[in-house]
Short mmCIF file of C-alpha atoms and ligand atoms in Angstrom, two decimals:
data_model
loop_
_atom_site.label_atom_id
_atom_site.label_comp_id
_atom_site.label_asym_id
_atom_site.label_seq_id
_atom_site.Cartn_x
_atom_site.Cartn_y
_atom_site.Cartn_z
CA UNK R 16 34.29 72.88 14.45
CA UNK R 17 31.92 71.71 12.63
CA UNK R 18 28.60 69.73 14.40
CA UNK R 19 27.12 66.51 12.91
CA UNK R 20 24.88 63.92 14.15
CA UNK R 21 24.78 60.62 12.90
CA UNK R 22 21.82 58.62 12.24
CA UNK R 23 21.82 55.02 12.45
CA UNK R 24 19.63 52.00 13.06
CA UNK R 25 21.97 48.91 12.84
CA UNK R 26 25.40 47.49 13.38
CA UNK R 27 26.99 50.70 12.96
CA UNK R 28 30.28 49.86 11.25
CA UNK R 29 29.99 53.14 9.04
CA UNK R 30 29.65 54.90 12.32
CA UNK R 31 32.20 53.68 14.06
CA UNK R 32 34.83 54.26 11.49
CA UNK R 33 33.80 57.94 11.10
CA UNK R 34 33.83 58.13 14.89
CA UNK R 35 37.22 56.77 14.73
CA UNK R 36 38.41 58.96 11.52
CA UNK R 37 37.51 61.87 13.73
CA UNK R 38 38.74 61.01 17.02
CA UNK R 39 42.03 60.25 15.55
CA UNK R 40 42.21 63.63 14.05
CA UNK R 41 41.61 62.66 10.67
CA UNK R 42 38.48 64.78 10.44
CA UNK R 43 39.85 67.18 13.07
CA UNK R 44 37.25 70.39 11.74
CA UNK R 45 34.54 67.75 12.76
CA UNK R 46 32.41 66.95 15.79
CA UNK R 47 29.96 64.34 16.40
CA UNK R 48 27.40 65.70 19.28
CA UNK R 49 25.56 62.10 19.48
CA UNK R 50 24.46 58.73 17.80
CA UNK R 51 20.40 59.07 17.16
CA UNK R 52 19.36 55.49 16.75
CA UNK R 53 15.73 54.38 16.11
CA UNK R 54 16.22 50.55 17.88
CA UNK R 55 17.00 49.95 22.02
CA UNK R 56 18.71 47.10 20.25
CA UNK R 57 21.05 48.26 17.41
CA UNK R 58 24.58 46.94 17.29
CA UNK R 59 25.93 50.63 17.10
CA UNK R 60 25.13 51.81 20.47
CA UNK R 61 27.37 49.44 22.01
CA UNK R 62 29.96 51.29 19.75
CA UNK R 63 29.03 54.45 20.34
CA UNK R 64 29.55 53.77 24.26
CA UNK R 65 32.83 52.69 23.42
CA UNK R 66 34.04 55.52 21.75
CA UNK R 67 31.78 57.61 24.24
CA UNK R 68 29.66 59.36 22.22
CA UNK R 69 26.35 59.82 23.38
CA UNK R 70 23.46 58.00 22.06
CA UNK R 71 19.99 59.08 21.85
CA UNK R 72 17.41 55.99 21.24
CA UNK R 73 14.07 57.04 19.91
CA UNK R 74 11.11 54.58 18.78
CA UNK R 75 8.87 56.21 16.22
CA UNK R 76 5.90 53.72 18.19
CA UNK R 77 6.78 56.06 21.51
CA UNK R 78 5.41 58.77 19.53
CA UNK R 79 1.82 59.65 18.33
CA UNK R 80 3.49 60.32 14.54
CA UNK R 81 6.19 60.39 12.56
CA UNK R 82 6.10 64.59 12.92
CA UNK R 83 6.29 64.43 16.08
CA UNK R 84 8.91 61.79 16.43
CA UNK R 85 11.13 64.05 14.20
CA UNK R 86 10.03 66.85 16.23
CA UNK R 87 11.57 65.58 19.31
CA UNK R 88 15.39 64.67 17.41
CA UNK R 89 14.47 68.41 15.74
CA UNK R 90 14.44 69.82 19.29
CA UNK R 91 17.97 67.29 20.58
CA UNK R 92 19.56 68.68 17.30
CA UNK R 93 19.03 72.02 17.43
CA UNK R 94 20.18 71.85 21.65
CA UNK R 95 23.25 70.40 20.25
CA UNK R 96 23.19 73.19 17.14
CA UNK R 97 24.35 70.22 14.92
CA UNK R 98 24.63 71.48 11.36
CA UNK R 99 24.86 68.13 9.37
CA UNK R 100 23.11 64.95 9.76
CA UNK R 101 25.10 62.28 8.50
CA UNK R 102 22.77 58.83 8.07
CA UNK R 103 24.86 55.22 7.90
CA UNK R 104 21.78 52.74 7.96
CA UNK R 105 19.45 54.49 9.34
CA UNK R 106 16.44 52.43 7.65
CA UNK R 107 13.88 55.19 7.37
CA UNK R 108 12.97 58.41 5.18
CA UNK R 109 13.62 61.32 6.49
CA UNK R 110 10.14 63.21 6.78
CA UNK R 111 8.97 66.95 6.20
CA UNK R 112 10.29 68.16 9.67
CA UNK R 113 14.15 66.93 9.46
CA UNK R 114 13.93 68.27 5.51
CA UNK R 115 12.58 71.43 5.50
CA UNK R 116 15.28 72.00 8.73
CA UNK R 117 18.06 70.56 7.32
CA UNK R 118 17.44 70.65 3.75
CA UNK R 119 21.13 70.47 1.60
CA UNK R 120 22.57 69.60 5.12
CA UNK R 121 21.73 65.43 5.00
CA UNK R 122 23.78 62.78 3.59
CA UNK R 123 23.07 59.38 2.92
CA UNK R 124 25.53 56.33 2.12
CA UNK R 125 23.80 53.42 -0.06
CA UNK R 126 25.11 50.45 -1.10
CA UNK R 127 24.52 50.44 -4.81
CA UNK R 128 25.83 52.28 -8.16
CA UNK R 129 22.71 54.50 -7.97
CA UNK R 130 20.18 55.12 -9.54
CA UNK R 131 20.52 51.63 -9.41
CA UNK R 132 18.66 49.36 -6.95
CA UNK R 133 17.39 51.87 -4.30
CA UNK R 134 15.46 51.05 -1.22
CA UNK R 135 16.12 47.52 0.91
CA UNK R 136 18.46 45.18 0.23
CA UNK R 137 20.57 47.02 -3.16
CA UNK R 138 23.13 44.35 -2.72
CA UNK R 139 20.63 41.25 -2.94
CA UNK R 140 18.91 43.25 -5.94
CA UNK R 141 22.41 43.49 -8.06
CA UNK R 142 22.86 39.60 -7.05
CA UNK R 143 19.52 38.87 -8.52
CA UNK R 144 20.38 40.91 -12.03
CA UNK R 145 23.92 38.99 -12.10
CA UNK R 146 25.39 42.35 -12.42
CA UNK R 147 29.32 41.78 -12.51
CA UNK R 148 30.37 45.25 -10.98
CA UNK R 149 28.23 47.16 -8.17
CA UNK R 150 29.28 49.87 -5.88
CA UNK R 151 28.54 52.75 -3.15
CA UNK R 152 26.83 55.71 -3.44
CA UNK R 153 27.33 58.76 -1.12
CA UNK R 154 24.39 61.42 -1.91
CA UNK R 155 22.30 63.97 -0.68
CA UNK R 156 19.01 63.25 1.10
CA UNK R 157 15.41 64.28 -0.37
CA UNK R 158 12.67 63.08 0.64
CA UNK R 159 11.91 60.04 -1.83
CA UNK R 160 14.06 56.69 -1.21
CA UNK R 161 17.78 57.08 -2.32
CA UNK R 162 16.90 59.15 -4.94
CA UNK R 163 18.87 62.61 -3.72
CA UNK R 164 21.77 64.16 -5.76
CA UNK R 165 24.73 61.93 -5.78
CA UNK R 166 27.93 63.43 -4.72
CA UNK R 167 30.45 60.69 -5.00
CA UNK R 168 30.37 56.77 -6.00
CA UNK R 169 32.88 54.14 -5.89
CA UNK R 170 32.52 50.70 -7.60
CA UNK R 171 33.66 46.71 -7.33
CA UNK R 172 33.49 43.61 -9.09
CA UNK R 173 30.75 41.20 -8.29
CA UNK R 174 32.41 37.75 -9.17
CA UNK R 175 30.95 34.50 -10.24
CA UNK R 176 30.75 32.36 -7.00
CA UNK R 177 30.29 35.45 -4.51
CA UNK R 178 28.07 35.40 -1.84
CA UNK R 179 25.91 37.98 -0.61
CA UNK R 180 28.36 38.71 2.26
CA UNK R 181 31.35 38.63 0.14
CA UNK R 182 29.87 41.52 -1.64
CA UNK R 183 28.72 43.11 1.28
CA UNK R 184 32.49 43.15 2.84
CA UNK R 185 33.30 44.10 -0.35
CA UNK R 186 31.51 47.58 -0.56
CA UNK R 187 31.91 48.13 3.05
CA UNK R 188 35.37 48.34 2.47
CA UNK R 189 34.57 50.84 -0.38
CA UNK R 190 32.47 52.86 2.06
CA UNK R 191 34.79 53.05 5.09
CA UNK R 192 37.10 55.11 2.10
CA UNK R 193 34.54 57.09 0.52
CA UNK R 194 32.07 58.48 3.27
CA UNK R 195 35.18 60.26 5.27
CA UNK R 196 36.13 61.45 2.17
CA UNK R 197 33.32 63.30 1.31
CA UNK R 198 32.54 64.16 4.76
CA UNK R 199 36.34 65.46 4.84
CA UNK R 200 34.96 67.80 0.84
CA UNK R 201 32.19 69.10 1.80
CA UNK R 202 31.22 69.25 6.01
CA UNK R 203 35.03 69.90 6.81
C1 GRF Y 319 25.71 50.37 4.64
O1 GRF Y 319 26.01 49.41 3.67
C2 GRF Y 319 25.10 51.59 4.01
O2 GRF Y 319 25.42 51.74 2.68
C3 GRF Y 319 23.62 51.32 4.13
O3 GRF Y 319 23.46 50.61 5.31
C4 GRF Y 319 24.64 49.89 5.60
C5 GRF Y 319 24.98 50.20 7.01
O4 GRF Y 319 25.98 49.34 7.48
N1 GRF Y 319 22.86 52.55 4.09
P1 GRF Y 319 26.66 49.57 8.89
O5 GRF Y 319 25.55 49.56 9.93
O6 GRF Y 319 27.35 50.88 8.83
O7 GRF Y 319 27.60 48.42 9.06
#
């Protein structure tokens, strides 16, 4: 068995169907020790209770700095001896501490064709450059914004009258296929 953690700090839906991939056996070499969220009031703890997994809510404001925020989860993940940190929305960089820990043992799922439209809202950003097709991108985590080694990518069309949640659904669809995957390559 392989130990991950997940990071995340909003609804969760990437979460909760890894949760499920590996609960149905799916991802049977893996195990999820706990969800480390960074809001009291993200949609994905409500999941994680459902699919009992234990949560862990941390503020970075609780702590005096961002070292020693990541030097708390540092201490939860090493009592859990997680080996892979798996982030779905977990809107923050991962600083010095988590890195130089888990460095080559982070991945990161963004919704864009990277290196294309990084950081906050990438599907907004393709909307804005009328791209036609845009994507996911599953990649390794350094410590600039999306900007690790990509590891996998899957695309869509963007079509004329799309919304912005039409494309969201869209790629979340694409991601729900592709993140197991590669989790299934290379942490299984
Ligand atoms: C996903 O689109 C992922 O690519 C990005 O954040 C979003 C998280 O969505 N990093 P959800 O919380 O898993 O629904």
């Amino acid at each position: 068995m392989t130990k991950v953690a997940i990071f995340a700090s909003g609804s969760g839906t990437n979460f909760e169907n890894i949760a499920q991939r590996v609960q149905s056996g799916e991802l049977s070499q893996i195990e999820i020790t706990a969800l480390y969220t960074d809001h009291d009031d993200a949609g994905c703890i409500a999941l994680a209770h459902r699919l009992n997994i234990p949560v862990h809510i941390n503020k970075v404001k609780d702590f005096d700095s961002k070292t020693a925020y990541e030097t708390h989860l540092l201490e939860l993940l090493r009592e859990e001896q997680v080996e892979w940190i798996i982030l779905a929305g977990y809107m923050r960089l991962i600083g010095e501490t988590l890195l130089e820990a888990y460095e080559g043992q982070i991945l990161n799922i963004h919704p864009s064709l990277l290196p294309k439209y990084k950081g906050k809202d990438a599907i907004g950003q393709a909307l804005d450059h009328h791209e036609t097709q845009t994507g996911t991108t599953v990649h390794y985590v350094d410590s600039g914004m999306d900007t690790g080694s990509i590891i996998a990518q899957k695309s869509c069309d963007i079509f004329e009258n799309d919304t912005h949640d039409d494309v969201e659904a869209r790629v979340k669809s694409l991601e729900y296929e592709l993140y197991p995957a590669v989790i299934s390559e290379i942490i299984q």
